Amino acid sequence: MLNAYQKIYPNRFSTHTLRKVNNQVSFLGRLGSLEKKVRGTAKKNNHEIRDPVYAFIHMNSSEREVLNSAPVQRLRHIHQLALTNLVYPGGTHRRFEHSLGVMELATRIYNAVLENGGTDSLDIDGKYDEIYYLRVLRMAALVHDIGHAPFSHASEDLFPGDCNHETMTLRLIESDEMEKLWAMLKIQTEDVAKLALGRDHPKKKTFSNTEAILSEIITGAFGADRMDYLLRDSHHTGVAYGRFDHYRLTETLRVLPKTYEDRSKEPALGVEIGGLQSAEALLLARYFMFSQLYFHPVRRIYDIHLKEYLQAWLEGGRFPVDVTGHLNLTDNEVMAGIWRASRDPDLPGHGVAKRIMMRDHYRVLYTRNPDDVLKYREAGLAIYTAASAAFGEENVRHDRPKIPASQVAFPVLEPDGRIVSSLLKSDALRHIPEVAVDTVYVHPDLLDAGRAWLNENRESIIKSGSELEDTA
Amino acid sequence: MKQIQRDGLLVELIDELTNYGSWCGETHIQKATYFLEAMMGIPLGFPYVLYKHGPFSFDLSDELASMRADALLEWEIKPEPYGNALKTTNVSAGLKARVPRTLARYLPAISFVAEKFGTRGVKDLEKISTALYVTKEASGRGCEARAQRITELKPHITLEEAKEAVCFIEEMFREAEPVIREIGGGET
């Protein structure tokens, strides 16, 4: 029986088949000849792009038009991990290849979910066109990040008003250029936006079960976005913790009814029992990557310094939010600005630009400590406030980012057909900590004085912070 | 509202739900928090979308995770067919002690929600929380129109069930009125 992917590409082998063949022939050292044989039947309409994580990413000519659009091409110039390369030199990859990866992986998940559960698994709301939604899903995955400002999340706060990268993504999906492409692909703009933005859609406040599941295939706990950034960031930075068996996980994903104590059910992405260890590995990988890479304190301080530079450099300290202004601004312009400003004291942001270029970042004075949290949850804020008073606000920085939940609870399908919570089946999942960050930084010249001051005052600061009165 | 006050109220809500015999899974906490905000007018500040089992706030979900990270909440795993629930800890008792005025002000509303909704099943909560969502979405519309809207949004809910849910919400608003007045719902 043909899956949805094969119905669109009737003359192709599925990615799964290709991977299996690739693995076999690589091992035998005969990749070239056999791969050529396998691909011999492909039409010109189909294209492959080499990728370091998945070997090949597939798309047809119509989809390539979307890839070649200005909003997607711009992602070639937006770093996936901002200035992380100042800490992990390999981390210079861009949102462009991540977006391609998410498209490829979302397709694999979609096919696996349909193959494992049949069409019924997604036919939750009674009307469902699997080929149409595969097309929507792939395009939504490809464009899910097009609204990112330069340096991605690092500068998110510099959108004016209530605007954020999701608002910009929606604006671009609805732009004239993209509307024409959606019409050519015979898919609805609104459907692309719903799946691309999922829970963060700035306008969409209601989700059908089908929409919720499909958007989770891109943005959920086992979504293609999360899987791809862990694998890709790990690959490029050399932080091996991000790796997990995504082949096994993808092939055991199912849409399962999550059952409640009153026997009511809701559909959710879960795994067959055979994929539980892969799911554990993914969630552990996420934990380690957040604590080792994404929230590495030096990486984080460069986000803060970068934001300070942008505030000085941008007109009014804010990003443009019109489509043209957004498309014209990439990391390239910002990096050129930082380079120039670092050498010219008369340019705005000279001090912080020099700091970035010379790696003269602020140093860690205080990091989150579980004992302190038990005494006072906002210990970092108390220390930041006291340090600002002691050394001057301009010499101290505080970082307390909001971190999304890891979502360790999901349904698991037992061999006898029962569906149970992952937390009942896995000790490991029960004990994966949520990542939390609370860091105070100080000007490098004040580090020694700061440390001496903190040793002397730490306990009294935390104690006095915990006595803040309960006022509205 | 400050984060410490908001988290103090969430801890109090979970304690009250437990006292009233609620299962206290995340879905219960989600719906109860939605009632606190949308019906009682407590300005907790969580945005909601209408999701698989009715109104759901991903920000609240992240906040509960953050509270677990800070040892204010912990999982309670129960045998099959039950799943995971959340319970408060000794640390959370300390948090509550730091926001006595906030808790005193909003306790009547928390008790009301825990009593009226705490022991209801998830399926029931989905219907009535969706009825509340639709009521807030278009407050001027009559019962019939709102029930119709519920069936559009949630095709598995029958029109009869939707009408019952809308009537129930109307009744709850009437019963809650003195409590809402007492706490000055909607003011910060």
Short mmCIF file of C-alpha atoms in Angstrom, two decimals, chain A residues 199 204-207 209 212-213 215-216 260-268 368 373-374 376-378 400 402-405 408-409 418 420-421 423-424 430 434 436 465-466 469-472, chain B residues 2-3 5 7 23 27-28 48-53 58-59 61-63 65-72 75 77-84 91 98-102 121-123 133 153:
data_model
loop_
_atom_site.label_atom_id
_atom_site.label_comp_id
_atom_site.label_asym_id
_atom_site.label_seq_id
_atom_site.Cartn_x
_atom_site.Cartn_y
_atom_site.Cartn_z
CA ARG A 199 0.16 27.06 19.91
CA LYS A 204 -5.72 31.50 16.03
CA LYS A 205 -7.24 30.75 19.39
CA THR A 206 -9.07 27.53 18.60
CA PHE A 207 -7.59 24.23 17.41
CA ASN A 209 -7.94 17.84 17.37
CA ALA A 212 -3.51 20.22 17.27
CA ILE A 213 -1.91 16.87 16.39
CA SER A 215 0.99 21.19 14.64
CA GLU A 216 2.51 18.96 17.34
CA TYR A 260 -7.96 10.08 31.91
CA GLU A 261 -9.22 8.74 35.20
CA ASP A 262 -12.82 9.21 34.08
CA ARG A 263 -12.02 7.13 30.99
CA SER A 264 -12.28 10.14 28.71
CA LYS A 265 -9.70 10.33 25.98
CA GLU A 266 -7.90 12.91 23.92
CA PRO A 267 -5.58 12.23 21.01
CA ALA A 268 -1.91 12.84 21.67
CA ARG A 368 21.53 29.31 40.52
CA VAL A 373 16.23 28.48 45.80
CA LEU A 374 14.86 26.70 48.84
CA TYR A 376 14.42 32.30 48.34
CA ARG A 377 13.25 31.47 44.85
CA GLU A 378 14.42 34.80 43.42
CA ARG A 400 16.57 34.54 34.29
CA LYS A 402 11.68 31.50 30.87
CA ILE A 403 12.18 27.89 29.82
CA PRO A 404 9.44 25.84 28.15
CA ALA A 405 8.23 22.68 29.92
CA VAL A 408 7.76 14.23 29.89
CA ALA A 409 4.20 12.83 30.21
CA ARG A 418 -3.24 -0.96 26.76
CA VAL A 420 -0.43 3.99 29.91
CA SER A 421 1.33 7.16 30.98
CA LEU A 423 5.67 8.35 33.80
CA LEU A 424 4.33 4.99 34.94
CA ARG A 430 10.13 10.87 36.29
CA GLU A 434 13.39 20.86 34.44
CA ALA A 436 16.33 26.47 35.36
CA GLY A 465 15.12 39.13 49.68
CA SER A 466 12.95 36.41 51.16
CA GLU A 469 6.40 42.04 51.64
CA ASP A 470 3.31 40.79 49.85
CA THR A 471 2.13 43.88 48.00
CA ALA A 472 0.00 44.10 44.88
CA LYS B 2 3.75 39.41 40.69
CA GLN B 3 5.01 35.93 39.93
CA GLN B 5 1.68 35.99 44.18
CA ASP B 7 2.50 30.96 42.13
CA TRP B 23 -7.46 14.04 41.03
CA THR B 27 -5.81 19.01 33.01
CA HIS B 28 -7.71 19.65 36.26
CA TYR B 48 -5.53 30.44 26.69
CA VAL B 49 -6.21 28.72 23.39
CA LEU B 50 -9.07 26.32 22.78
CA TYR B 51 -7.18 23.05 22.48
CA LYS B 52 -7.86 19.33 22.57
CA HIS B 53 -9.64 19.19 25.91
CA PHE B 58 0.85 26.63 27.39
CA ASP B 59 2.24 29.44 29.54
CA SER B 61 2.04 24.52 31.59
CA ASP B 62 5.50 26.12 31.45
CA GLU B 63 4.89 27.80 34.80
CA ALA B 65 7.20 23.01 35.03
CA SER B 66 9.15 25.94 36.42
CA MET B 67 7.52 25.36 39.81
CA ARG B 68 8.61 21.72 39.65
CA ALA B 69 12.15 22.89 38.85
CA ASP B 70 12.07 25.01 42.00
CA ALA B 71 10.72 22.15 44.16
CA LEU B 72 7.36 23.85 44.71
CA TRP B 75 4.78 14.47 40.39
CA ILE B 77 2.41 8.77 40.08
CA LYS B 78 -0.54 6.50 40.69
CA PRO B 79 -1.16 2.96 39.40
CA GLU B 80 -2.95 2.22 36.15
CA PRO B 81 -5.41 3.24 34.82
CA TYR B 82 -4.57 6.50 36.52
CA GLY B 83 -1.78 8.73 35.37
CA ASN B 84 0.26 11.46 36.92
CA VAL B 91 8.86 24.33 49.98
CA ARG B 98 5.15 34.84 52.03
CA VAL B 99 1.96 35.98 50.29
CA PRO B 100 -0.65 35.98 53.08
CA ARG B 101 -2.55 39.03 51.88
CA THR B 102 -2.95 37.74 48.34
CA GLY B 121 -14.15 14.31 35.30
CA VAL B 122 -12.02 15.59 32.45
CA LYS B 123 -14.79 15.02 29.89
CA TYR B 133 -14.77 30.01 26.69
CA LEU B 153 -15.69 23.76 17.92
#
